Amino acid sequence: MFSTHASGTPEARRAIAMYHSSPEQQLSPDHVIVTNGCSGALDLALSCLLDPGTTLLVPRPGFPLYEEIAESQGANVVHYRLDPNRRWECDMKDLEEIMANNSNVRAMVINNPSTHGSVFSEKHLQQILDFALKHRIPIVSDEVYGNLTFGSNQFHPLAQIAAKNGRKVPVITTSGLSKQFMVPGWRVGWLAFSDNIYGSLKGVEAGAHRLAQTNHGVSRLTQAAIPTLLSPSTPGLADWKEKYRVTLEHQGMLLCSSLNDCHCLKVAPPQGSMYAIVQLNESLIDIKDDMEFSMKLVQEENVFVLPGSSFGTPGTFRVAFTSSEGALNAASSRIADFCRRHTKQSIRPVLYSNRGHGK
């Protein structure tokens, strides 16, 4: 009986390194640390990058954990805008304005595919890399949803785009098994360091390996599955992943289509991941904001949604479409009933007269 290496088993790290390598940049197991979930990977990466008084750029909307980790290190957080009118791309003008008004920016976090259903194009990822190169900041790329993309949207690993363009921007990729393989309880994530040609991440990477020793490693049993799950030659794996992706896409379109029939809701089809953001028109209902909407919805209909105010976009809420088709149909029906019941009295005659038109 023996303990697992704090940075992960050699077999798991080798498989992850191969998974994140490209012809332009080959990673070795030494560039990988296995962590307790992707959240653990984010914690380790940001803890090694940030010092008190430094600044981290995080997306809005975005995963609240980015901000929590940064603040736990005494760092400042500045939110950059994602534009809903441009498929939730980064607002590059907003980013430039932020850099003009903030000093000591240590790093930037992106999430692609995102926790709100967007997928960045290769062209937009190149814009992000150009921005990072101009301002000489590394990027932490949260890619936990990986290839869970829909329609014509494709997933492009940021580190591989950086490598194709001369390895000028250092990228730390965080990912894991939970979302892509439906095993959140396993708590298996990882960091992959794709440094630039100047070795800018050398000290950060060494510090991360040292800090990983305080976590005593991830279960050897769950790490043993990593080589099989990440190998493209595993029998039946590609078919299973495609079936999973297609099922998620169908369920996402089903739920969003149903919600768009509600007079006070508007939702764009998700591009990937397992979530979508729904815009709420509070002027049509007797509810003041997304927080009250979410609280009353769970109280009256036993349907839980995440209020947009919790991740920086008030006036919206987030839905997940990972449940069964039957459960999603029931949930959308309950949300529709809730919206009708809370329609303002002044617009009910108009609403009911147009009921046959689906609005």
Coordinates of C-alpha atoms in Angstrom, one line a residue:
M1 CA 0.0 0.0 0.0
F2 CA 1.4 3.4 -1.0
S3 CA 0.3 7.0 -1.5
T4 CA -0.3 8.6 -4.8
H5 CA 2.1 11.3 -6.0
A6 CA 0.7 14.7 -5.0
S7 CA 0.6 15.9 -8.7
G8 CA -1.0 12.7 -9.9
T9 CA -0.1 9.2 -11.1
P10 CA 2.4 9.0 -13.9
E11 CA -0.2 7.2 -16.1
A12 CA -2.9 9.9 -15.6
R13 CA -0.5 12.8 -16.1
R14 CA 0.9 11.1 -19.3
A15 CA -2.6 10.7 -20.7
I16 CA -3.6 14.3 -19.9
A17 CA -0.3 15.6 -21.4
M18 CA -1.0 13.7 -24.6
Y19 CA -4.6 15.0 -24.7
H20 CA -3.6 18.6 -24.5
S21 CA -0.6 18.3 -26.8
S22 CA -0.5 19.5 -30.4
P23 CA 2.1 19.2 -33.2
E24 CA 3.3 22.7 -32.3
Q25 CA 3.7 22.0 -28.6
Q26 CA 4.2 18.7 -27.0
L27 CA 3.5 18.6 -23.2
S28 CA 5.2 16.2 -20.8
P29 CA 3.7 14.7 -17.7
D30 CA 5.7 17.3 -15.7
H31 CA 3.4 20.0 -17.2
V32 CA 0.3 18.4 -15.6
I33 CA -1.1 18.3 -12.1
V34 CA -4.2 16.2 -11.3
T35 CA -6.5 18.0 -8.8
N36 CA -9.7 17.5 -6.9
G37 CA -12.1 18.5 -9.6
C38 CA -11.8 21.4 -12.0
S39 CA -12.6 23.7 -9.1
G40 CA -9.4 22.4 -7.4
A41 CA -7.5 23.1 -10.6
L42 CA -8.7 26.7 -10.7
D43 CA -7.9 27.2 -7.0
L44 CA -4.4 25.9 -7.6
A45 CA -3.7 27.9 -10.7
L46 CA -5.0 31.2 -9.3
S47 CA -3.4 30.7 -5.9
C48 CA 0.0 30.4 -7.6
L49 CA -0.6 33.4 -10.0
L50 CA -2.0 35.9 -7.6
D51 CA -0.5 38.0 -4.8
P52 CA -2.2 40.5 -2.5
G53 CA -2.9 43.7 -4.4
T54 CA -2.7 42.1 -7.9
T55 CA -5.7 42.1 -10.2
L56 CA -7.5 39.3 -12.0
L57 CA -9.8 39.8 -15.0
V58 CA -12.9 37.6 -14.9
P59 CA -15.9 37.4 -17.2
R60 CA -19.4 38.7 -16.5
P61 CA -21.5 36.6 -16.6
G62 CA -19.2 34.0 -15.2
F63 CA -18.5 31.3 -12.6
P64 CA -18.5 33.0 -9.1
L65 CA -15.7 30.8 -7.9
Y66 CA -13.1 32.8 -9.9
E67 CA -13.8 35.8 -7.8
E68 CA -14.0 33.9 -4.6
I69 CA -10.5 32.3 -5.1
A70 CA -9.0 35.6 -6.2
E71 CA -10.3 37.5 -3.1
S72 CA -9.1 34.7 -0.8
Q73 CA -5.6 35.5 -2.0
G74 CA -6.1 39.2 -1.3
A75 CA -6.2 40.0 -5.0
N76 CA -8.6 42.5 -6.7
V77 CA -11.2 41.4 -9.3
V78 CA -12.3 43.3 -12.3
H79 CA -15.1 42.0 -14.4
Y80 CA -15.0 42.3 -18.1
R81 CA -18.2 42.3 -20.2
L82 CA -19.5 39.4 -22.3
D83 CA -21.7 40.8 -25.1
P84 CA -25.1 39.0 -25.3
N85 CA -25.6 40.5 -28.8
R86 CA -22.4 38.9 -30.1
R87 CA -23.0 35.4 -28.8
W88 CA -21.6 36.3 -25.4
E89 CA -18.1 37.1 -26.8
C90 CA -15.7 39.1 -24.8
D91 CA -16.2 42.8 -25.3
M92 CA -12.7 43.7 -26.5
K93 CA -13.3 47.5 -26.2
D94 CA -14.3 47.0 -22.6
L95 CA -11.2 45.0 -22.0
E96 CA -9.0 47.7 -23.4
E97 CA -10.7 50.3 -21.2
I98 CA -10.1 48.1 -18.2
M99 CA -6.4 47.9 -18.9
A100 CA -6.2 51.6 -19.4
N101 CA -7.6 52.1 -15.9
N102 CA -6.0 49.3 -13.9
S103 CA -2.4 48.5 -13.1
N104 CA -0.8 45.3 -11.9
V105 CA -3.2 43.0 -13.8
R106 CA -1.7 39.6 -13.2
A107 CA -3.9 37.3 -15.3
M108 CA -7.2 36.8 -17.2
V109 CA -9.7 34.0 -16.9
I110 CA -11.8 32.8 -19.9
N111 CA -14.5 30.0 -19.9
N112 CA -15.0 28.2 -23.1
P113 CA -17.5 26.6 -23.6
S114 CA -19.1 28.6 -20.9
T115 CA -21.4 28.1 -17.9
H116 CA -24.1 30.0 -19.8
G117 CA -24.0 28.1 -23.1
S118 CA -21.7 30.1 -25.3
V119 CA -18.8 28.8 -27.5
F120 CA -16.0 31.0 -28.7
S121 CA -15.0 30.9 -32.4
E122 CA -11.3 30.4 -33.3
K123 CA -11.3 33.9 -34.6
H124 CA -12.5 35.3 -31.3
L125 CA -10.0 33.2 -29.3
Q126 CA -7.2 34.7 -31.5
Q127 CA -8.5 38.2 -30.6
I128 CA -8.2 37.2 -26.9
L129 CA -4.7 36.0 -27.4
D130 CA -3.7 39.2 -29.2
F131 CA -5.1 41.2 -26.3
A132 CA -3.1 39.1 -23.8
L133 CA 0.1 39.4 -25.8
K134 CA -0.3 43.2 -26.1
H135 CA -0.7 43.5 -22.3
R136 CA 1.7 40.6 -21.4
I137 CA -0.7 38.7 -19.2
P138 CA -1.2 34.9 -19.0
I139 CA -4.6 33.3 -19.5
V140 CA -6.3 30.7 -17.4
S141 CA -8.6 28.9 -19.8
D142 CA -11.4 27.0 -18.0
E143 CA -12.3 24.3 -20.5
V144 CA -14.3 21.9 -18.3
Y145 CA -17.1 21.4 -20.9
G146 CA -14.7 20.6 -23.7
N147 CA -16.3 19.2 -26.8
L148 CA -19.9 19.6 -25.5
T149 CA -20.8 21.9 -28.4
F150 CA -23.9 22.0 -30.6
G151 CA -24.7 22.6 -34.3
S152 CA -21.9 24.2 -36.3
N153 CA -20.1 25.5 -33.1
Q154 CA -16.7 23.9 -32.6
F155 CA -14.5 23.7 -29.5
H156 CA -11.0 25.1 -30.0
P157 CA -8.5 24.6 -27.1
L158 CA -6.9 28.0 -26.5
A159 CA -3.5 26.6 -25.8
Q160 CA -3.4 24.9 -29.2
I161 CA -4.3 28.1 -31.0
A162 CA -1.6 29.9 -29.0
A163 CA 0.9 27.2 -30.0
K164 CA 0.0 27.5 -33.7
N165 CA 0.7 31.2 -33.5
G166 CA 4.2 30.9 -32.1
R167 CA 3.7 30.2 -28.4
K168 CA 3.8 33.9 -27.5
V169 CA 1.1 33.8 -24.8
P170 CA 1.3 31.5 -21.8
V171 CA -1.9 29.5 -21.2
I172 CA -2.9 27.4 -18.1
T173 CA -5.8 25.0 -19.1
T174 CA -8.1 23.7 -16.4
S175 CA -10.4 20.8 -17.2
G176 CA -11.7 17.6 -15.8
L177 CA -14.0 14.5 -16.1
S178 CA -17.1 15.7 -14.4
K179 CA -19.0 17.5 -17.2
Q180 CA -17.7 15.7 -20.3
F181 CA -18.2 12.2 -18.8
M182 CA -21.0 12.8 -16.3
V183 CA -19.0 11.8 -13.2
P184 CA -19.1 15.0 -11.0
G185 CA -18.8 12.9 -7.8
W186 CA -15.4 11.5 -8.9
R187 CA -13.8 15.0 -8.3
V188 CA -11.1 14.6 -10.9
G189 CA -9.7 17.6 -12.6
W190 CA -6.3 18.9 -13.8
L191 CA -4.1 21.7 -14.8
A192 CA -2.0 21.7 -18.0
F193 CA 0.7 24.3 -18.4
S194 CA 1.3 25.4 -21.9
D195 CA 4.1 27.9 -21.5
N196 CA 5.3 30.5 -24.0
I197 CA 8.7 30.4 -25.7
Y198 CA 10.0 32.7 -23.0
G199 CA 9.3 30.4 -20.1
S200 CA 7.0 32.9 -18.3
L201 CA 5.2 30.2 -16.4
K202 CA 8.2 28.3 -15.1
G203 CA 8.1 29.7 -11.6
V204 CA 4.3 29.5 -11.4
E205 CA 4.4 25.8 -12.5
A206 CA 7.0 24.9 -10.0
G207 CA 5.1 26.6 -7.3
A208 CA 1.9 24.8 -8.3
H209 CA 3.6 21.4 -7.9
R210 CA 4.9 22.4 -4.5
L211 CA 1.4 23.7 -3.4
A212 CA -0.2 20.5 -4.7
Q213 CA 1.6 18.6 -1.9
T214 CA -0.7 20.1 0.6
N215 CA -3.7 18.4 -1.0
H216 CA -2.3 14.9 -0.6
G217 CA -3.3 13.9 -4.1
V218 CA -6.4 12.6 -5.8
S219 CA -7.9 9.1 -5.4
R220 CA -5.7 6.6 -7.3
L221 CA -8.8 4.6 -8.2
T222 CA -10.5 7.5 -10.1
Q223 CA -7.2 8.5 -11.7
A224 CA -6.9 5.0 -13.1
A225 CA -9.8 5.8 -15.4
I226 CA -8.2 8.9 -17.0
P227 CA -6.0 7.1 -19.6
T228 CA -9.0 5.1 -20.8
L229 CA -11.4 8.0 -20.9
L230 CA -9.0 10.3 -22.8
S231 CA -7.8 7.8 -25.3
P232 CA -9.4 8.1 -28.8
S233 CA -8.9 4.4 -29.3
T234 CA -11.0 3.2 -26.4
P235 CA -13.7 0.9 -27.9
G236 CA -17.2 2.5 -27.9
L237 CA -16.1 5.7 -26.3
A238 CA -16.5 8.0 -29.3
D239 CA -20.0 6.7 -30.0
W240 CA -21.0 7.2 -26.3
K241 CA -19.6 10.8 -26.3
E242 CA -21.5 11.6 -29.5
K243 CA -24.7 10.2 -28.2
Y244 CA -24.3 12.2 -25.0
R245 CA -23.6 15.4 -26.9
V246 CA -26.6 14.9 -29.3
T247 CA -28.9 14.2 -26.3
L248 CA -27.8 17.3 -24.5
E249 CA -28.3 19.4 -27.7
H250 CA -31.8 18.0 -28.2
Q251 CA -32.8 18.6 -24.6
G252 CA -31.4 22.2 -24.7
M253 CA -33.3 23.0 -27.9
L254 CA -36.4 21.5 -26.5
L255 CA -36.3 23.4 -23.2
C256 CA -35.4 26.7 -24.8
S257 CA -38.1 26.4 -27.5
S258 CA -40.7 25.9 -24.8
L259 CA -39.5 28.8 -22.7
N260 CA -39.5 31.1 -25.7
D261 CA -43.3 30.6 -25.8
C262 CA -43.6 32.4 -22.5
H263 CA -44.6 36.0 -23.0
C264 CA -42.1 37.4 -20.6
L265 CA -39.1 35.2 -21.4
K266 CA -36.5 35.2 -24.2
V267 CA -33.7 32.7 -24.7
A268 CA -31.2 32.1 -27.4
P269 CA -30.4 28.5 -28.3
P270 CA -27.4 27.3 -26.4
Q271 CA -24.2 26.8 -28.4
G272 CA -22.7 24.3 -26.0
S273 CA -22.2 23.1 -22.4
M274 CA -25.4 22.2 -20.5
Y275 CA -26.9 25.6 -19.6
A276 CA -28.7 28.6 -21.2
I277 CA -29.4 32.1 -20.0
V278 CA -33.0 33.3 -20.1
Q279 CA -33.8 37.0 -20.3
L280 CA -36.7 38.1 -18.1
N281 CA -39.0 41.0 -19.0
E282 CA -40.0 42.2 -15.5
S283 CA -42.3 44.9 -17.0
L284 CA -44.8 42.2 -18.0
I285 CA -45.1 40.5 -14.6
D286 CA -45.8 41.4 -11.0
I287 CA -42.3 40.4 -9.9
K288 CA -39.6 43.0 -9.4
D289 CA -36.4 41.1 -10.3
D290 CA -34.7 37.8 -11.1
M291 CA -34.0 37.0 -7.5
E292 CA -37.7 37.3 -6.6
F293 CA -38.6 35.3 -9.7
S294 CA -36.3 32.5 -8.8
M295 CA -37.4 32.3 -5.2
K296 CA -41.1 32.4 -6.0
L297 CA -40.7 29.8 -8.8
V298 CA -39.2 27.3 -6.5
Q299 CA -41.7 28.0 -3.8
E300 CA -44.8 27.8 -6.0
E301 CA -43.8 25.4 -8.7
N302 CA -40.8 23.4 -7.2
V303 CA -38.6 24.4 -10.2
F304 CA -35.1 25.7 -9.4
V305 CA -33.3 28.2 -11.7
L306 CA -30.2 30.2 -10.9
P307 CA -30.9 34.0 -10.7
G308 CA -28.7 36.0 -13.0
S309 CA -27.8 38.4 -10.2
S310 CA -25.7 35.6 -8.7
F311 CA -23.3 35.6 -11.6
G312 CA -23.4 39.2 -12.7
T313 CA -26.4 39.5 -15.1
P314 CA -29.5 40.8 -13.3
G315 CA -32.7 40.5 -15.2
T316 CA -31.9 36.9 -16.3
F317 CA -31.8 33.4 -14.9
R318 CA -29.9 30.3 -15.9
V319 CA -31.5 26.9 -16.7
A320 CA -29.8 23.5 -16.9
F321 CA -31.0 20.9 -19.4
T322 CA -29.4 17.8 -18.1
S323 CA -32.6 16.2 -16.7
S324 CA -34.7 13.8 -18.6
E325 CA -36.9 15.0 -21.5
G326 CA -40.0 14.3 -19.3
A327 CA -38.6 16.4 -16.5
L328 CA -37.7 19.2 -18.8
N329 CA -41.2 19.2 -20.3
A330 CA -42.8 19.3 -16.8
A331 CA -40.4 22.1 -15.8
S332 CA -41.2 24.3 -18.8
S333 CA -44.9 23.7 -18.3
R334 CA -44.7 24.8 -14.7
I335 CA -42.6 27.9 -15.6
A336 CA -45.2 28.8 -18.2
D337 CA -48.0 28.5 -15.7
F338 CA -46.0 30.6 -13.2
C339 CA -45.5 33.3 -15.8
R340 CA -49.2 33.4 -16.7
R341 CA -50.2 33.5 -13.1
H342 CA -47.9 36.5 -12.4
T343 CA -48.8 38.4 -15.6
K344 CA -49.7 42.0 -14.7
Q345 CA -53.4 42.7 -14.7
S346 CA -53.1 45.5 -17.2
I347 CA -51.8 43.3 -20.0
R348 CA -53.8 40.1 -19.4
P349 CA -56.6 41.0 -21.8
V350 CA -54.1 41.4 -24.6
L351 CA -52.2 38.3 -23.6
Y352 CA -55.3 36.1 -23.5
S353 CA -56.6 37.4 -26.8
N354 CA -53.4 36.3 -28.4
R355 CA -53.3 32.9 -26.7
G356 CA -53.8 31.1 -30.0
H357 CA -50.6 32.6 -31.4
G358 CA -48.5 31.0 -28.6
K359 CA -47.8 34.3 -26.8

